[in-house]
PDB file of C-alpha atoms in Angstrom:
ATOM      1  CA  MET I   1     -11.670 -48.215 -36.769  1.00 57.00           C
ATOM      2  CA  LYS I   2     -15.340 -48.671 -38.022  1.00 55.00           C
ATOM      3  CA  PRO I   3     -16.637 -48.012 -42.289  1.00 52.00           C
ATOM      4  CA  LYS I   4     -19.046 -45.513 -41.974  1.00 55.00           C
ATOM      5  CA  LEU I   5     -16.261 -43.125 -39.536  1.00 51.00           C
ATOM      6  CA  LEU I   6     -13.192 -44.314 -42.282  1.00 47.00           C
ATOM      7  CA  THR I   7     -16.188 -43.139 -45.422  1.00 48.00           C
ATOM      8  CA  PHE I   8     -16.499 -39.769 -43.576  1.00 51.00           C
ATOM      9  CA  LEU I   9     -12.498 -39.485 -43.292  1.00 50.00           C
ATOM     10  CA  LEU I  10     -11.881 -40.588 -46.937  1.00 49.00           C
ATOM     11  CA  ILE I  11     -14.543 -38.578 -48.312  1.00 48.00           C
ATOM     12  CA  PRO I  12     -12.969 -35.135 -48.162  1.00 48.00           C
ATOM     13  CA  LEU I  13      -9.910 -36.126 -49.580  1.00 46.00           C
ATOM     14  CA  LEU I  14     -10.909 -37.892 -52.038  1.00 43.00           C
ATOM     15  CA  VAL I  15     -13.182 -34.863 -53.290  1.00 41.00           C
ATOM     16  CA  SER I  16      -9.139 -32.232 -53.053  1.00 46.00           C
ATOM     17  CA  VAL I  17      -7.439 -34.856 -54.908  1.00 41.00           C
ATOM     18  CA  PHE I  18     -10.285 -35.200 -57.316  1.00 39.00           C
ATOM     19  CA  ILE I  19     -10.856 -30.812 -57.492  1.00 42.00           C
ATOM     20  CA  LYS I  20      -6.807 -30.838 -58.030  1.00 45.00           C
ATOM     21  CA  GLU I  21      -6.221 -32.929 -60.885  1.00 45.00           C
ATOM     22  CA  SER I  22      -8.818 -31.505 -62.762  1.00 43.00           C
ATOM     23  CA  ASN I  23      -7.517 -28.083 -61.610  1.00 45.00           C
ATOM     24  CA  ALA I  24      -4.453 -28.988 -62.901  1.00 46.00           C
ATOM     25  CA  GLN I  25      -5.678 -30.293 -66.242  1.00 86.00           C
ATOM     26  CA  ASN I  26      -7.183 -26.882 -67.047  1.00 96.00           C
ATOM     27  CA  LEU I  27      -5.307 -25.264 -69.613  1.00 97.00           C
ATOM     28  CA  ASN I  28      -4.769 -21.698 -69.483  1.00 98.00           C
ATOM     29  CA  ILE I  29      -2.498 -20.852 -73.169  1.00 98.00           C
ATOM     30  CA  SER I  30      -1.144 -17.697 -74.252  1.00 98.00           C
ATOM     31  CA  PHE I  31       0.970 -16.772 -77.041  1.00 98.00           C
ATOM     32  CA  LEU I  32       3.133 -13.474 -76.934  1.00 98.00           C
ATOM     33  CA  LEU I  33       4.054 -12.326 -81.193  1.00 96.00           C
ATOM     34  CA  ASP I  34       7.391 -10.583 -81.807  1.00 96.00           C
ATOM     35  CA  LEU I  35       6.539  -8.270 -85.531  1.00 94.00           C
ATOM     36  CA  SER I  36       9.368  -7.165 -85.395  1.00 93.00           C
ATOM     37  CA  ASP I  37      11.669  -6.683 -88.403  1.00 93.00           C
ATOM     38  CA  ARG I  38      12.374 -10.572 -87.963  1.00 94.00           C
ATOM     39  CA  ILE I  39       9.194 -11.614 -89.475  1.00 94.00           C
ATOM     40  CA  ASP I  40      10.619  -8.994 -93.017  1.00 94.00           C
ATOM     41  CA  PRO I  41       9.855 -11.656 -95.789  1.00 94.00           C
ATOM     42  CA  LYS I  42      13.027  -9.907 -96.890  1.00 93.00           C
ATOM     43  CA  ARG I  43      15.381 -10.302 -94.341  1.00 91.00           C
ATOM     44  CA  ASN I  44      14.395 -13.703 -93.462  1.00 91.00           C
ATOM     45  CA  PRO I  45      12.763 -15.611 -96.196  1.00 91.00           C
ATOM     46  CA  GLY I  46       9.838 -18.156 -94.882  1.00 90.00           C
ATOM     47  CA  LEU I  47      10.037 -17.174 -91.299  1.00 92.00           C
ATOM     48  CA  TYR I  48       6.411 -16.172 -90.375  1.00 94.00           C
ATOM     49  CA  GLN I  49       5.394 -18.855 -92.663  1.00 96.00           C
ATOM     50  CA  ARG I  50       6.827 -21.315 -89.439  1.00 96.00           C
ATOM     51  CA  ASP I  51       5.258 -19.272 -86.918  1.00 97.00           C
ATOM     52  CA  LEU I  52       2.568 -19.761 -87.791  1.00 97.00           C
ATOM     53  CA  GLN I  53       3.342 -23.607 -88.509  1.00 97.00           C
ATOM     54  CA  TYR I  54       4.250 -22.742 -84.780  1.00 97.00           C
ATOM     55  CA  ILE I  55       0.756 -21.765 -83.705  1.00 97.00           C
ATOM     56  CA  LYS I  56      -0.703 -24.570 -84.647  1.00 97.00           C
ATOM     57  CA  SER I  57       1.271 -26.800 -83.529  1.00 96.00           C
ATOM     58  CA  VAL I  58       0.363 -25.712 -80.295  1.00 97.00           C
ATOM     59  CA  GLU I  59      -3.452 -25.413 -81.424  1.00 96.00           C
ATOM     60  CA  LYS I  60      -3.453 -28.556 -82.525  1.00 95.00           C
ATOM     61  CA  VAL I  61      -2.731 -29.754 -78.375  1.00 95.00           C
ATOM     62  CA  PHE I  62      -4.757 -27.382 -77.092  1.00 96.00           C
ATOM     63  CA  VAL I  63      -7.515 -29.159 -79.025  1.00 94.00           C
ATOM     64  CA  ASP I  64      -6.684 -32.905 -78.180  1.00 93.00           C
ATOM     65  CA  HIS I  65      -6.518 -31.363 -74.886  1.00 94.00           C
ATOM     66  CA  VAL I  66     -10.197 -29.923 -74.736  1.00 93.00           C
ATOM     67  CA  MET I  67     -11.816 -33.026 -76.474  1.00 91.00           C
ATOM     68  CA  LYS I  68     -10.707 -35.587 -74.290  1.00 91.00           C
ATOM     69  CA  LYS I  69     -11.941 -33.943 -70.903  1.00 91.00           C
ATOM     70  CA  LYS I  70     -16.089 -34.519 -70.074  1.00 91.00           C
ATOM     71  CA  MET I  71     -18.142 -31.120 -71.039  1.00 90.00           C
ATOM     72  CA  LEU I  72     -18.026 -30.520 -67.437  1.00 91.00           C
ATOM     73  CA  LEU I  73     -14.716 -29.801 -66.668  1.00 93.00           C
ATOM     74  CA  LEU I  74     -13.860 -27.676 -69.414  1.00 94.00           C
ATOM     75  CA  LYS I  75     -12.571 -24.228 -68.098  1.00 95.00           C
ATOM     76  CA  ASP I  76      -9.653 -24.402 -70.433  1.00 97.00           C
ATOM     77  CA  GLN I  77      -8.752 -21.199 -72.605  1.00 97.00           C
ATOM     78  CA  MET I  78      -5.849 -19.800 -75.136  1.00 97.00           C
ATOM     79  CA  GLN I  79      -5.349 -16.352 -76.436  1.00 97.00           C
ATOM     80  CA  VAL I  80      -3.056 -13.889 -78.487  1.00 97.00           C
ATOM     81  CA  PHE I  81      -0.802 -10.512 -77.312  1.00 96.00           C
ATOM     82  CA  PHE I  82       1.424  -8.563 -78.808  1.00 93.00           C
ATOM     83  CA  ASN I  83       3.814  -5.253 -77.480  1.00 92.00           C
ATOM     84  CA  PRO I  84       3.526  -2.652 -78.510  1.00 90.00           C
ATOM     85  CA  ILE I  85      -0.311  -3.328 -80.459  1.00 87.00           C
ATOM     86  CA  PRO I  86       0.398  -3.456 -84.766  1.00 86.00           C
ATOM     87  CA  LYS I  87      -0.809  -0.522 -86.143  1.00 84.00           C
ATOM     88  CA  ILE I  88      -3.380  -2.692 -88.250  1.00 83.00           C
ATOM     89  CA  THR I  89      -7.527  -1.238 -88.808  1.00 83.00           C
ATOM     90  CA  ASN I  90      -9.369  -4.536 -87.367  1.00 89.00           C
ATOM     91  CA  ILE I  91      -6.741  -5.633 -85.084  1.00 90.00           C
ATOM     92  CA  ASP I  92      -8.833  -6.164 -82.655  1.00 91.00           C
ATOM     93  CA  GLN I  93     -11.352  -7.961 -84.043  1.00 93.00           C
ATOM     94  CA  LEU I  94      -8.907 -10.185 -84.887  1.00 93.00           C
ATOM     95  CA  SER I  95      -7.400 -10.743 -81.406  1.00 93.00           C
ATOM     96  CA  GLN I  96     -11.058 -11.266 -79.393  1.00 94.00           C
ATOM     97  CA  LYS I  97     -11.073 -14.439 -82.167  1.00 94.00           C
ATOM     98  CA  LEU I  98      -8.215 -15.518 -81.007  1.00 96.00           C
ATOM     99  CA  LYS I  99      -9.297 -15.256 -77.889  1.00 96.00           C
ATOM    100  CA  VAL I 100     -11.440 -18.776 -77.210  1.00 95.00           C
ATOM    101  CA  ASP I 101     -12.752 -19.891 -73.934  1.00 95.00           C
ATOM    102  CA  PHE I 102     -13.790 -23.479 -73.391  1.00 94.00           C
ATOM    103  CA  ASN I 103     -16.233 -24.425 -70.982  1.00 93.00           C
ATOM    104  CA  PRO I 104     -19.742 -26.711 -70.540  1.00 93.00           C
ATOM    105  CA  LYS I 105     -21.635 -24.451 -72.503  1.00 91.00           C
ATOM    106  CA  THR I 106     -18.995 -24.026 -75.449  1.00 89.00           C
ATOM    107  CA  SER I 107     -21.006 -24.625 -78.167  1.00 87.00           C
ATOM    108  CA  LYS I 108     -20.332 -27.445 -81.106  1.00 84.00           C
ATOM    109  CA  LYS I 109     -19.365 -24.827 -83.427  1.00 85.00           C
ATOM    110  CA  ASP I 110     -16.943 -23.165 -80.780  1.00 85.00           C
ATOM    111  CA  PHE I 111     -14.643 -27.010 -81.453  1.00 85.00           C
ATOM    112  CA  GLN I 112     -15.544 -26.878 -85.044  1.00 87.00           C
ATOM    113  CA  ASN I 113     -14.651 -23.257 -85.855  1.00 91.00           C
ATOM    114  CA  ILE I 114     -11.341 -23.964 -83.486  1.00 94.00           C
ATOM    115  CA  ASP I 115      -9.079 -25.186 -86.376  1.00 93.00           C
ATOM    116  CA  ARG I 116     -10.752 -22.666 -88.910  1.00 94.00           C
ATOM    117  CA  VAL I 117     -10.333 -19.588 -86.300  1.00 95.00           C
ATOM    118  CA  TYR I 118      -6.011 -19.912 -85.517  1.00 96.00           C
ATOM    119  CA  THR I 119      -5.172 -20.875 -89.264  1.00 95.00           C
ATOM    120  CA  ASP I 120      -6.938 -18.193 -90.453  1.00 95.00           C
ATOM    121  CA  ASN I 121      -6.258 -14.982 -88.207  1.00 95.00           C
ATOM    122  CA  PRO I 122      -2.807 -15.631 -87.785  1.00 96.00           C
ATOM    123  CA  ALA I 123      -2.147 -15.356 -91.221  1.00 95.00           C
ATOM    124  CA  LYS I 124      -4.244 -12.273 -91.518  1.00 94.00           C
ATOM    125  CA  ILE I 125      -2.162 -10.815 -88.789  1.00 94.00           C
ATOM    126  CA  TYR I 126       1.499 -11.363 -89.887  1.00 94.00           C
ATOM    127  CA  GLN I 127       0.407 -10.287 -93.453  1.00 93.00           C
ATOM    128  CA  TYR I 128      -0.740  -7.282 -92.532  1.00 92.00           C
ATOM    129  CA  ALA I 129       2.405  -6.185 -90.433  1.00 91.00           C
ATOM    130  CA  ILE I 130       3.883  -7.278 -93.521  1.00 93.00           C
ATOM    131  CA  LYS I 131       2.533  -4.878 -95.161  1.00 90.00           C
ATOM    132  CA  ASP I 132       1.627  -2.314 -93.191  1.00 85.00           C
ATOM    133  CA  GLY I 133       5.979  -2.209 -92.507  1.00 83.00           C
ATOM    134  CA  ASN I 134       6.169  -0.533 -89.711  1.00 81.00           C
ATOM    135  CA  TYR I 135       8.276  -2.167 -87.801  1.00 84.00           C
ATOM    136  CA  VAL I 136       8.789  -0.705 -84.529  1.00 78.00           C
ATOM    137  CA  GLY I 137      10.114  -3.563 -82.529  1.00 82.00           C
ATOM    138  CA  SER I 138       8.833  -6.054 -80.244  1.00 89.00           C
ATOM    139  CA  ASP I 139       8.519  -4.948 -76.260  1.00 95.00           C
ATOM    140  CA  ILE I 140       8.948  -7.996 -74.923  1.00 97.00           C
ATOM    141  CA  TRP I 141      10.543  -6.524 -71.581  1.00 97.00           C
ATOM    142  CA  ARG I 142       7.777  -4.101 -71.212  1.00 97.00           C
ATOM    143  CA  PHE I 143       4.816  -6.823 -71.423  1.00 97.00           C
ATOM    144  CA  PHE I 144       6.656  -8.668 -68.685  1.00 98.00           C
ATOM    145  CA  LYS I 145       6.825  -5.642 -67.020  1.00 97.00           C
ATOM    146  CA  ASN I 146       3.558  -4.072 -67.127  1.00 96.00           C
ATOM    147  CA  ASN I 147       1.023  -7.226 -67.765  1.00 97.00           C
ATOM    148  CA  VAL I 148       2.439 -10.874 -67.865  1.00 98.00           C
ATOM    149  CA  GLN I 149       1.136 -11.233 -63.880  1.00 97.00           C
ATOM    150  CA  GLN I 150      -2.658  -9.706 -65.101  1.00 97.00           C
ATOM    151  CA  TYR I 151      -2.710 -10.814 -68.547  1.00 97.00           C
ATOM    152  CA  CYS I 152      -1.325 -15.225 -68.438  1.00 98.00           C
ATOM    153  CA  ILE I 153      -1.528 -16.299 -65.070  1.00 98.00           C
ATOM    154  CA  LYS I 154      -5.102 -17.714 -63.927  1.00 97.00           C
ATOM    155  CA  PRO I 155      -5.273 -19.373 -60.939  1.00 95.00           C
ATOM    156  CA  GLN I 156      -5.913 -23.013 -60.786  1.00 94.00           C
ATOM    157  CA  HIS I 157      -5.290 -23.636 -64.534  1.00 96.00           C
ATOM    158  CA  ARG I 158      -2.139 -24.269 -66.068  1.00 96.00           C
ATOM    159  CA  ASN I 159      -0.294 -21.247 -67.503  1.00 98.00           C
ATOM    160  CA  ILE I 160       1.659 -21.264 -70.154  1.00 98.00           C
ATOM    161  CA  LEU I 161       3.220 -18.659 -72.085  1.00 98.00           C
ATOM    162  CA  VAL I 162       4.443 -19.243 -75.826  1.00 98.00           C
ATOM    163  CA  ILE I 163       7.137 -16.331 -77.055  1.00 98.00           C
ATOM    164  CA  LEU I 164       8.066 -16.303 -81.021  1.00 98.00           C
ATOM    165  CA  THR I 165      10.536 -14.341 -81.166  1.00 97.00           C
ATOM    166  CA  ASP I 166      13.936 -14.640 -82.896  1.00 96.00           C
ATOM    167  CA  GLY I 167      15.903 -13.602 -78.836  1.00 97.00           C
ATOM    168  CA  TYR I 168      16.759 -10.545 -79.169  1.00 96.00           C
ATOM    169  CA  MET I 169      15.402  -7.580 -77.188  1.00 95.00           C
ATOM    170  CA  TYR I 170      14.398  -3.999 -78.633  1.00 93.00           C
ATOM    171  CA  HIS I 171      12.016  -1.144 -78.898  1.00 92.00           C
ATOM    172  CA  LYS I 172      12.614   2.264 -79.344  1.00 89.00           C
ATOM    173  CA  ASP I 173      10.498   2.850 -76.163  1.00 90.00           C
ATOM    174  CA  SER I 174      12.071   0.182 -74.098  1.00 92.00           C
ATOM    175  CA  LYS I 175      16.784   0.961 -74.501  1.00 94.00           C
ATOM    176  CA  ILE I 176      17.385   1.053 -70.374  1.00 96.00           C
ATOM    177  CA  GLU I 177      20.577   0.639 -68.736  1.00 97.00           C
ATOM    178  CA  ILE I 178      20.966   0.481 -65.252  1.00 96.00           C
ATOM    179  CA  GLN I 179      25.274  -0.685 -63.787  1.00 96.00           C
ATOM    180  CA  GLY I 180      25.269  -3.836 -66.455  1.00 96.00           C
ATOM    181  CA  LYS I 181      21.478  -5.163 -66.883  1.00 98.00           C
ATOM    182  CA  SER I 182      20.164  -3.887 -69.506  1.00 98.00           C
ATOM    183  CA  SER I 183      15.986  -3.885 -71.653  1.00 97.00           C
ATOM    184  CA  TYR I 184      17.390  -5.168 -74.273  1.00 97.00           C
ATOM    185  CA  ILE I 185      20.008  -6.926 -76.598  1.00 97.00           C
ATOM    186  CA  THR I 186      20.723  -7.205 -79.951  1.00 96.00           C
ATOM    187  CA  PRO I 187      23.914  -8.028 -82.401  1.00 96.00           C
ATOM    188  CA  GLU I 188      25.646  -4.568 -82.456  1.00 96.00           C
ATOM    189  CA  PHE I 189      24.824  -4.487 -78.261  1.00 97.00           C
ATOM    190  CA  LEU I 190      26.081  -8.205 -77.456  1.00 97.00           C
ATOM    191  CA  SER I 191      29.160  -7.095 -80.057  1.00 95.00           C
ATOM    192  CA  LEU I 192      30.104  -3.938 -78.250  1.00 96.00           C
ATOM    193  CA  LYS I 193      29.691  -6.226 -74.494  1.00 97.00           C
ATOM    194  CA  LYS I 194      32.273  -8.666 -75.560  1.00 96.00           C
ATOM    195  CA  LEU I 195      29.917 -11.261 -75.577  1.00 97.00           C
ATOM    196  CA  ASN I 196      31.804 -13.043 -79.215  1.00 94.00           C
ATOM    197  CA  THR I 197      33.707 -15.810 -77.155  1.00 95.00           C
ATOM    198  CA  ALA I 198      33.754 -19.276 -74.830  1.00 96.00           C
ATOM    199  CA  ASN I 199      34.249 -17.003 -72.394  1.00 97.00           C
ATOM    200  CA  TYR I 200      30.869 -15.080 -72.370  1.00 97.00           C
ATOM    201  CA  GLN I 201      29.368 -16.343 -69.032  1.00 97.00           C
ATOM    202  CA  SER I 202      32.634 -14.796 -66.922  1.00 97.00           C
ATOM    203  CA  ILE I 203      32.359 -10.951 -69.149  1.00 97.00           C
ATOM    204  CA  MET I 204      28.713 -11.598 -68.028  1.00 98.00           C
ATOM    205  CA  LYS I 205      28.825 -12.229 -64.073  1.00 97.00           C
ATOM    206  CA  LYS I 206      32.394  -9.485 -63.742  1.00 97.00           C
ATOM    207  CA  ASN I 207      29.847  -7.570 -65.634  1.00 97.00           C
ATOM    208  CA  ASN I 208      26.362  -7.961 -64.432  1.00 98.00           C
ATOM    209  CA  LEU I 209      25.234  -8.251 -67.654  1.00 98.00           C
ATOM    210  CA  GLY I 210      21.554  -9.282 -67.949  1.00 98.00           C
ATOM    211  CA  PHE I 211      18.142  -8.563 -68.438  1.00 98.00           C
ATOM    212  CA  ILE I 212      16.449  -6.090 -66.073  1.00 98.00           C
ATOM    213  CA  SER I 213      14.232  -8.160 -64.101  1.00 97.00           C
ATOM    214  CA  PHE I 214      11.279  -7.777 -62.012  1.00 97.00           C
ATOM    215  CA  PRO I 215      10.265  -8.568 -58.005  1.00 96.00           C
ATOM    216  CA  TYR I 216       8.373 -11.061 -59.434  1.00 97.00           C
ATOM    217  CA  ASN I 217       7.170 -14.777 -58.409  1.00 97.00           C
ATOM    218  CA  LEU I 218       6.117 -16.581 -61.348  1.00 98.00           C
ATOM    219  CA  LYS I 219       5.778 -19.874 -60.193  1.00 97.00           C
ATOM    220  CA  ASP I 220       2.574 -20.298 -61.469  1.00 97.00           C
ATOM    221  CA  LEU I 221       3.766 -19.648 -64.894  1.00 98.00           C
ATOM    222  CA  GLU I 222       5.672 -21.726 -67.291  1.00 98.00           C
ATOM    223  CA  ILE I 223       7.137 -20.246 -71.063  1.00 98.00           C
ATOM    224  CA  ILE I 224       8.719 -21.981 -74.320  1.00 98.00           C
ATOM    225  CA  VAL I 225      10.448 -19.475 -76.088  1.00 98.00           C
ATOM    226  CA  LEU I 226      10.585 -20.378 -79.870  1.00 98.00           C
ATOM    227  CA  GLY I 227      12.416 -19.259 -82.614  1.00 96.00           C
ATOM    228  CA  ILE I 228      15.465 -18.019 -81.235  1.00 97.00           C
ATOM    229  CA  ASN I 229      17.557 -16.654 -83.880  1.00 95.00           C
ATOM    230  CA  PRO I 230      21.216 -15.702 -83.469  1.00 96.00           C
ATOM    231  CA  SER I 231      23.182 -14.312 -85.986  1.00 92.00           C
ATOM    232  CA  VAL I 232      26.068 -16.372 -87.315  1.00 91.00           C
ATOM    233  CA  LYS I 233      28.219 -13.626 -87.132  1.00 91.00           C
ATOM    234  CA  ASN I 234      29.462 -14.441 -83.400  1.00 93.00           C
ATOM    235  CA  PRO I 235      29.754 -18.598 -82.650  1.00 94.00           C
ATOM    236  CA  TYR I 236      28.616 -18.185 -79.493  1.00 97.00           C
ATOM    237  CA  GLU I 237      25.504 -15.469 -79.705  1.00 97.00           C
ATOM    238  CA  GLU I 238      22.905 -18.490 -79.185  1.00 97.00           C
ATOM    239  CA  ASP I 239      24.919 -19.578 -76.152  1.00 98.00           C
ATOM    240  CA  VAL I 240      24.638 -15.822 -75.041  1.00 98.00           C
ATOM    241  CA  ILE I 241      20.933 -14.996 -75.633  1.00 98.00           C
ATOM    242  CA  LYS I 242      19.966 -18.539 -73.509  1.00 98.00           C
ATOM    243  CA  GLN I 243      21.666 -17.495 -71.414  1.00 98.00           C
ATOM    244  CA  TYR I 244      20.462 -13.927 -71.288  1.00 98.00           C
ATOM    245  CA  TRP I 245      17.111 -15.341 -71.226  1.00 98.00           C
ATOM    246  CA  THR I 246      17.412 -18.323 -68.694  1.00 98.00           C
ATOM    247  CA  ASP I 247      18.466 -15.654 -66.125  1.00 98.00           C
ATOM    248  CA  TRP I 248      16.006 -13.528 -66.283  1.00 98.00           C
ATOM    249  CA  PHE I 249      13.610 -16.188 -66.229  1.00 98.00           C
ATOM    250  CA  LYS I 250      14.936 -17.206 -62.926  1.00 98.00           C
ATOM    251  CA  ALA I 251      15.214 -14.320 -61.940  1.00 98.00           C
ATOM    252  CA  MET I 252      11.728 -13.904 -61.998  1.00 98.00           C
ATOM    253  CA  LYS I 253      11.200 -16.875 -60.882  1.00 98.00           C
ATOM    254  CA  VAL I 254       9.805 -19.019 -63.689  1.00 98.00           C
ATOM    255  CA  LYS I 255       7.927 -22.394 -62.884  1.00 96.00           C
ATOM    256  CA  LYS I 256       9.287 -24.228 -66.561  1.00 96.00           C
ATOM    257  CA  PHE I 257      11.175 -23.463 -68.854  1.00 97.00           C
ATOM    258  CA  ASP I 258      12.284 -23.597 -72.685  1.00 97.00           C
ATOM    259  CA  LEU I 259      14.492 -22.380 -75.257  1.00 98.00           C
ATOM    260  CA  ARG I 260      14.437 -23.163 -79.012  1.00 97.00           C
ATOM    261  CA  THR I 261      16.231 -22.576 -81.665  1.00 96.00           C
ATOM    262  CA  THR I 262      14.577 -22.094 -84.892  1.00 93.00           C
ATOM    263  CA  ASP I 263      13.563 -25.327 -86.729  1.00 93.00           C
ATOM    264  CA  LEU I 264      11.696 -27.207 -88.795  1.00 91.00           C
ATOM    265  CA  ALA I 265       7.819 -27.509 -87.375  1.00 90.00           C
ATOM    266  CA  SER I 266       7.835 -30.525 -87.946  1.00 91.00           C
ATOM    267  CA  SER I 267      10.865 -31.541 -85.920  1.00 93.00           C
ATOM    268  CA  LEU I 268       9.553 -28.841 -82.992  1.00 94.00           C
ATOM    269  CA  GLU I 269       6.106 -30.337 -83.015  1.00 94.00           C
ATOM    270  CA  PRO I 270       7.543 -33.234 -80.529  1.00 95.00           C
ATOM    271  CA  VAL I 271       9.005 -30.978 -77.830  1.00 95.00           C
ATOM    272  CA  ILE I 272       5.880 -28.178 -78.413  1.00 96.00           C
ATOM    273  CA  ASN I 273       3.579 -31.442 -77.623  1.00 95.00           C
ATOM    274  CA  ASP I 274       5.266 -32.465 -74.857  1.00 95.00           C
ATOM    275  CA  PHE I 275       5.751 -29.421 -73.118  1.00 96.00           C
ATOM    276  CA  ILE I 276       1.734 -28.958 -73.161  1.00 94.00           C
ATOM    277  CA  GLN I 277       1.621 -32.044 -72.499  1.00 90.00           C
ATOM    278  CA  GLY I 278       3.487 -31.958 -68.941  1.00 84.00           C
ATOM    279  CA  ASN I 279       6.347 -34.764 -70.089  1.00 76.00           C
ATOM    280  CA  HIS I 280       8.994 -31.827 -70.573  1.00 61.00           C
ATOM    281  CA  ASN I 281      11.589 -32.036 -68.008  1.00 61.00           C
ATOM    282  CA  PRO I 282      13.271 -28.374 -67.802  1.00 54.00           C
TER     283      PRO I 282
END
């Protein structure tokens, strides 16, 4: 084959590979915060500070990622969501500050400010929510029903959703049960369903138990759940919670996911790093 013809044929292939690789490096990271009574310092001392450390761990990996990229290739973003929106006076402003978008026009000041932004503002949100004390639950189920596809998935990006929750789901306006499936689980609910023995899987299968899923194909979304905090009264609670989430994500064809029990931020930091860097094997 003539050199000129070979070059002509290779150019489209090389361009295609370059575009694919550069797109794969575009991060779109979303946080979904559970601001239910799990963050109440009287109920779970120190838990909200642990959440803040998890957020910082994710932010550090994100910053390291964008700092290593060439300016012309920057197309990365990070944002924070809640459901329901907490009744905090300036929640719109705080949320807007946490929506960071790095592109070729990003200023040096924005690079310098991100660490402060992701230190100060999440802390304010948690502190305001605790001070308000109106814990109405976290409607994670409804967020998936109405928002996850539109808010957390962006074309030509690695889309990662970080959910900070104890693993239980409950909101007074989303308490639904349909033929065994439900939009919520609580320690009392799991006890009522007799999911406190070693044969919990067979009980779940027999009674069609699990979260109500949606006919979504979330093949472009990766999810890491941090902070699962099962009741100590049931030795199988952690396994049951993880089974509910696992079945739910699989039903919606989530690309990749990891479920982590609450732990010291220093212990989970390597896990978070591997997941966001793409080194995690489900």
